[in-house]
């Protein structure tokens, strides 16, 4: 059996937070190459544009060896993986609710193209983090500086007119 070399870490990353970073870092210890795939779902309203989400990921991650950042487009994740020759998808799991949500998608993705999903249990230090919660806490004046990378914090705290 061929060893797994390239994996995709997909997500909206709206915005990227330290829980994502921890999973991406651990994934990069398991695989030679990681593609961080930033998704676009036309049915979703994002706080940050695709360009901003890509920029935040690049500013935070692109200095790291073996990690590239790509827009996933609006198609299937399984097709993105096939196009990029990825052996696996890596997802972080915080709670049993995450697993309940993720397992059917993992099974569907395997049926679509044979790509496997590898689940990494989130470190307990990050299980309370979600992009949704951080946006809410940040918008109501809570201190989120310890939970997001610097480039994200800068954008989260910039006045709306200051954002592109
Ligand atoms: O950060 P998110 O919003 O939880 O990321 C969800 C994502 C992008 C991983 C998921 O929505 C996805 O895989 N979207 C691509 C469309 C697709 O392949 N849908 C079928 C999944 S079986």
PDB file of N, CA and C and ligand atoms in Angstrom, residues 10-14 20 37-41 44 46 72-79 91 101-102 104-106 108-109 112 131, ligand 1:
ATOM      1  N   UNK A  10      -9.891  21.290   4.503  1.00  0.00           N
ATOM      2  CA  UNK A  10     -10.881  22.203   3.931  1.00  0.00           C
ATOM      3  C   UNK A  10     -11.636  22.998   4.992  1.00  0.00           C
ATOM      4  N   UNK A  11     -12.175  24.129   4.591  1.00  0.00           N
ATOM      5  CA  UNK A  11     -13.022  24.876   5.522  1.00  0.00           C
ATOM      6  C   UNK A  11     -13.387  26.228   4.945  1.00  0.00           C
ATOM      7  N   UNK A  12     -14.335  26.879   5.632  1.00  0.00           N
ATOM      8  CA  UNK A  12     -14.693  28.242   5.250  1.00  0.00           C
ATOM      9  C   UNK A  12     -13.631  29.225   5.747  1.00  0.00           C
ATOM     10  N   UNK A  13     -13.097  28.933   6.919  1.00  0.00           N
ATOM     11  CA  UNK A  13     -12.086  29.791   7.547  1.00  0.00           C
ATOM     12  C   UNK A  13     -12.570  31.243   7.602  1.00  0.00           C
ATOM     13  N   UNK A  14     -13.760  31.402   8.152  1.00  0.00           N
ATOM     14  CA  UNK A  14     -14.420  32.732   8.196  1.00  0.00           C
ATOM     15  C   UNK A  14     -14.625  33.176   9.643  1.00  0.00           C
ATOM     16  N   UNK A  20      -8.115  25.853  14.182  1.00  0.00           N
ATOM     17  CA  UNK A  20      -7.765  25.420  12.826  1.00  0.00           C
ATOM     18  C   UNK A  20      -6.247  25.237  12.712  1.00  0.00           C
ATOM     19  N   UNK A  37      -7.719  24.309   1.817  1.00  0.00           N
ATOM     20  CA  UNK A  37      -8.685  24.642   0.764  1.00  0.00           C
ATOM     21  C   UNK A  37      -9.785  25.523   1.345  1.00  0.00           C
ATOM     22  N   UNK A  38      -9.854  26.762   0.860  1.00  0.00           N
ATOM     23  CA  UNK A  38     -10.805  27.743   1.393  1.00  0.00           C
ATOM     24  C   UNK A  38     -12.073  27.695   0.535  1.00  0.00           C
ATOM     25  N   UNK A  39     -13.170  27.311   1.170  1.00  0.00           N
ATOM     26  CA  UNK A  39     -14.393  27.023   0.408  1.00  0.00           C
ATOM     27  C   UNK A  39     -15.254  28.262   0.181  1.00  0.00           C
ATOM     28  N   UNK A  40     -16.113  28.140  -0.824  1.00  0.00           N
ATOM     29  CA  UNK A  40     -17.138  29.152  -1.085  1.00  0.00           C
ATOM     30  C   UNK A  40     -18.460  28.420  -1.272  1.00  0.00           C
ATOM     31  N   UNK A  41     -19.413  28.758  -0.426  1.00  0.00           N
ATOM     32  CA  UNK A  41     -20.751  28.176  -0.557  1.00  0.00           C
ATOM     33  C   UNK A  41     -21.711  29.325  -0.869  1.00  0.00           C
ATOM     34  N   UNK A  44     -24.171  30.600   1.631  1.00  0.00           N
ATOM     35  CA  UNK A  44     -23.702  31.081   2.934  1.00  0.00           C
ATOM     36  C   UNK A  44     -23.363  32.567   2.879  1.00  0.00           C
ATOM     37  N   UNK A  46     -20.859  35.217   4.296  1.00  0.00           N
ATOM     38  CA  UNK A  46     -19.567  35.240   4.988  1.00  0.00           C
ATOM     39  C   UNK A  46     -19.314  36.620   5.588  1.00  0.00           C
ATOM     40  N   UNK A  72     -11.089  26.720  -2.940  1.00  0.00           N
ATOM     41  CA  UNK A  72     -11.657  25.426  -3.307  1.00  0.00           C
ATOM     42  C   UNK A  72     -12.685  25.559  -4.443  1.00  0.00           C
ATOM     43  N   UNK A  73     -13.195  26.758  -4.641  1.00  0.00           N
ATOM     44  CA  UNK A  73     -14.256  26.929  -5.627  1.00  0.00           C
ATOM     45  C   UNK A  73     -15.590  26.485  -5.053  1.00  0.00           C
ATOM     46  N   UNK A  74     -16.586  26.395  -5.942  1.00  0.00           N
ATOM     47  CA  UNK A  74     -17.938  26.084  -5.461  1.00  0.00           C
ATOM     48  C   UNK A  74     -18.308  24.624  -5.663  1.00  0.00           C
ATOM     49  N   UNK A  75     -17.368  23.817  -6.171  1.00  0.00           N
ATOM     50  CA  UNK A  75     -17.694  22.420  -6.482  1.00  0.00           C
ATOM     51  C   UNK A  75     -17.519  21.503  -5.281  1.00  0.00           C
ATOM     52  N   UNK A  76     -17.491  20.223  -5.605  1.00  0.00           N
ATOM     53  CA  UNK A  76     -17.358  19.209  -4.559  1.00  0.00           C
ATOM     54  C   UNK A  76     -15.933  19.151  -4.022  1.00  0.00           C
ATOM     55  N   UNK A  77     -15.844  18.963  -2.722  1.00  0.00           N
ATOM     56  CA  UNK A  77     -14.539  18.754  -2.089  1.00  0.00           C
ATOM     57  C   UNK A  77     -13.868  17.503  -2.668  1.00  0.00           C
ATOM     58  N   UNK A  78     -14.651  16.459  -2.905  1.00  0.00           N
ATOM     59  CA  UNK A  78     -14.085  15.213  -3.441  1.00  0.00           C
ATOM     60  C   UNK A  78     -13.430  15.470  -4.803  1.00  0.00           C
ATOM     61  N   UNK A  79     -14.057  16.326  -5.627  1.00  0.00           N
ATOM     62  CA  UNK A  79     -13.476  16.638  -6.941  1.00  0.00           C
ATOM     63  C   UNK A  79     -12.207  17.479  -6.793  1.00  0.00           C
ATOM     64  N   UNK A  91      -9.828  16.515   8.997  1.00  0.00           N
ATOM     65  CA  UNK A  91     -10.800  17.352   9.714  1.00  0.00           C
ATOM     66  C   UNK A  91     -10.518  17.266  11.213  1.00  0.00           C
ATOM     67  N   UNK A 101     -21.935  15.083  12.481  1.00  0.00           N
ATOM     68  CA  UNK A 101     -22.068  15.895  11.274  1.00  0.00           C
ATOM     69  C   UNK A 101     -21.070  15.449  10.191  1.00  0.00           C
ATOM     70  N   UNK A 102     -19.860  15.094  10.631  1.00  0.00           N
ATOM     71  CA  UNK A 102     -18.769  14.846   9.686  1.00  0.00           C
ATOM     72  C   UNK A 102     -18.773  13.451   9.071  1.00  0.00           C
ATOM     73  N   UNK A 104     -21.121  11.309   7.913  1.00  0.00           N
ATOM     74  CA  UNK A 104     -21.803  11.107   6.629  1.00  0.00           C
ATOM     75  C   UNK A 104     -21.062  11.772   5.462  1.00  0.00           C
ATOM     76  N   UNK A 105     -20.466  12.948   5.710  1.00  0.00           N
ATOM     77  CA  UNK A 105     -19.718  13.614   4.628  1.00  0.00           C
ATOM     78  C   UNK A 105     -18.468  12.808   4.265  1.00  0.00           C
ATOM     79  N   UNK A 106     -17.809  12.267   5.298  1.00  0.00           N
ATOM     80  CA  UNK A 106     -16.618  11.452   5.044  1.00  0.00           C
ATOM     81  C   UNK A 106     -16.986  10.225   4.204  1.00  0.00           C
ATOM     82  N   UNK A 108     -19.625   9.895   2.224  1.00  0.00           N
ATOM     83  CA  UNK A 108     -19.998  10.342   0.874  1.00  0.00           C
ATOM     84  C   UNK A 108     -18.750  10.650   0.050  1.00  0.00           C
ATOM     85  N   UNK A 109     -17.795  11.352   0.628  1.00  0.00           N
ATOM     86  CA  UNK A 109     -16.583  11.700  -0.116  1.00  0.00           C
ATOM     87  C   UNK A 109     -15.825  10.442  -0.543  1.00  0.00           C
ATOM     88  N   UNK A 112     -17.630   8.973  -3.447  1.00  0.00           N
ATOM     89  CA  UNK A 112     -17.531   9.771  -4.678  1.00  0.00           C
ATOM     90  C   UNK A 112     -16.214   9.538  -5.410  1.00  0.00           C
ATOM     91  N   UNK A 131     -15.505  29.558  14.525  1.00  0.00           N
ATOM     92  CA  UNK A 131     -15.500  30.864  13.853  1.00  0.00           C
ATOM     93  C   UNK A 131     -16.750  31.645  14.230  1.00  0.00           C
TER      94      UNK A 131
HETATM   95  O1  LIG B   1     -15.582  25.408   7.731  1.00  0.00           O
HETATM   96  P1  LIG B   1     -16.801  24.679   7.269  1.00  0.00           P
HETATM   97  O2  LIG B   1     -17.856  25.647   6.794  1.00  0.00           O
HETATM   98  O3  LIG B   1     -17.309  23.719   8.291  1.00  0.00           O
HETATM   99  O4  LIG B   1     -16.342  23.808   5.977  1.00  0.00           O
HETATM  100  C1  LIG B   1     -17.259  22.947   5.368  1.00  0.00           C
HETATM  101  C2  LIG B   1     -16.696  22.296   4.101  1.00  0.00           C
HETATM  102  C3  LIG B   1     -16.128  23.334   3.164  1.00  0.00           C
HETATM  103  C4  LIG B   1     -15.600  21.341   4.466  1.00  0.00           C
HETATM  104  C5  LIG B   1     -17.882  21.540   3.467  1.00  0.00           C
HETATM  105  O5  LIG B   1     -18.975  22.380   3.384  1.00  0.00           O
HETATM  106  C6  LIG B   1     -17.592  21.004   2.078  1.00  0.00           C
HETATM  107  O6  LIG B   1     -16.981  19.971   1.951  1.00  0.00           O
HETATM  108  N1  LIG B   1     -18.018  21.771   1.041  1.00  0.00           N
HETATM  109  C7  LIG B   1     -17.774  21.441  -0.364  1.00  0.00           C
HETATM  110  C8  LIG B   1     -19.047  20.974  -1.081  1.00  0.00           C
HETATM  111  C9  LIG B   1     -19.184  19.453  -0.972  1.00  0.00           C
HETATM  112  O7  LIG B   1     -18.279  18.710  -1.331  1.00  0.00           O
HETATM  113  N2  LIG B   1     -20.336  19.017  -0.444  1.00  0.00           N
HETATM  114  C10 LIG B   1     -20.612  17.634  -0.250  1.00  0.00           C
HETATM  115  C11 LIG B   1     -19.953  17.105   1.022  1.00  0.00           C
HETATM  116  S1  LIG B   1     -20.081  15.342   1.139  1.00  0.00           S
END
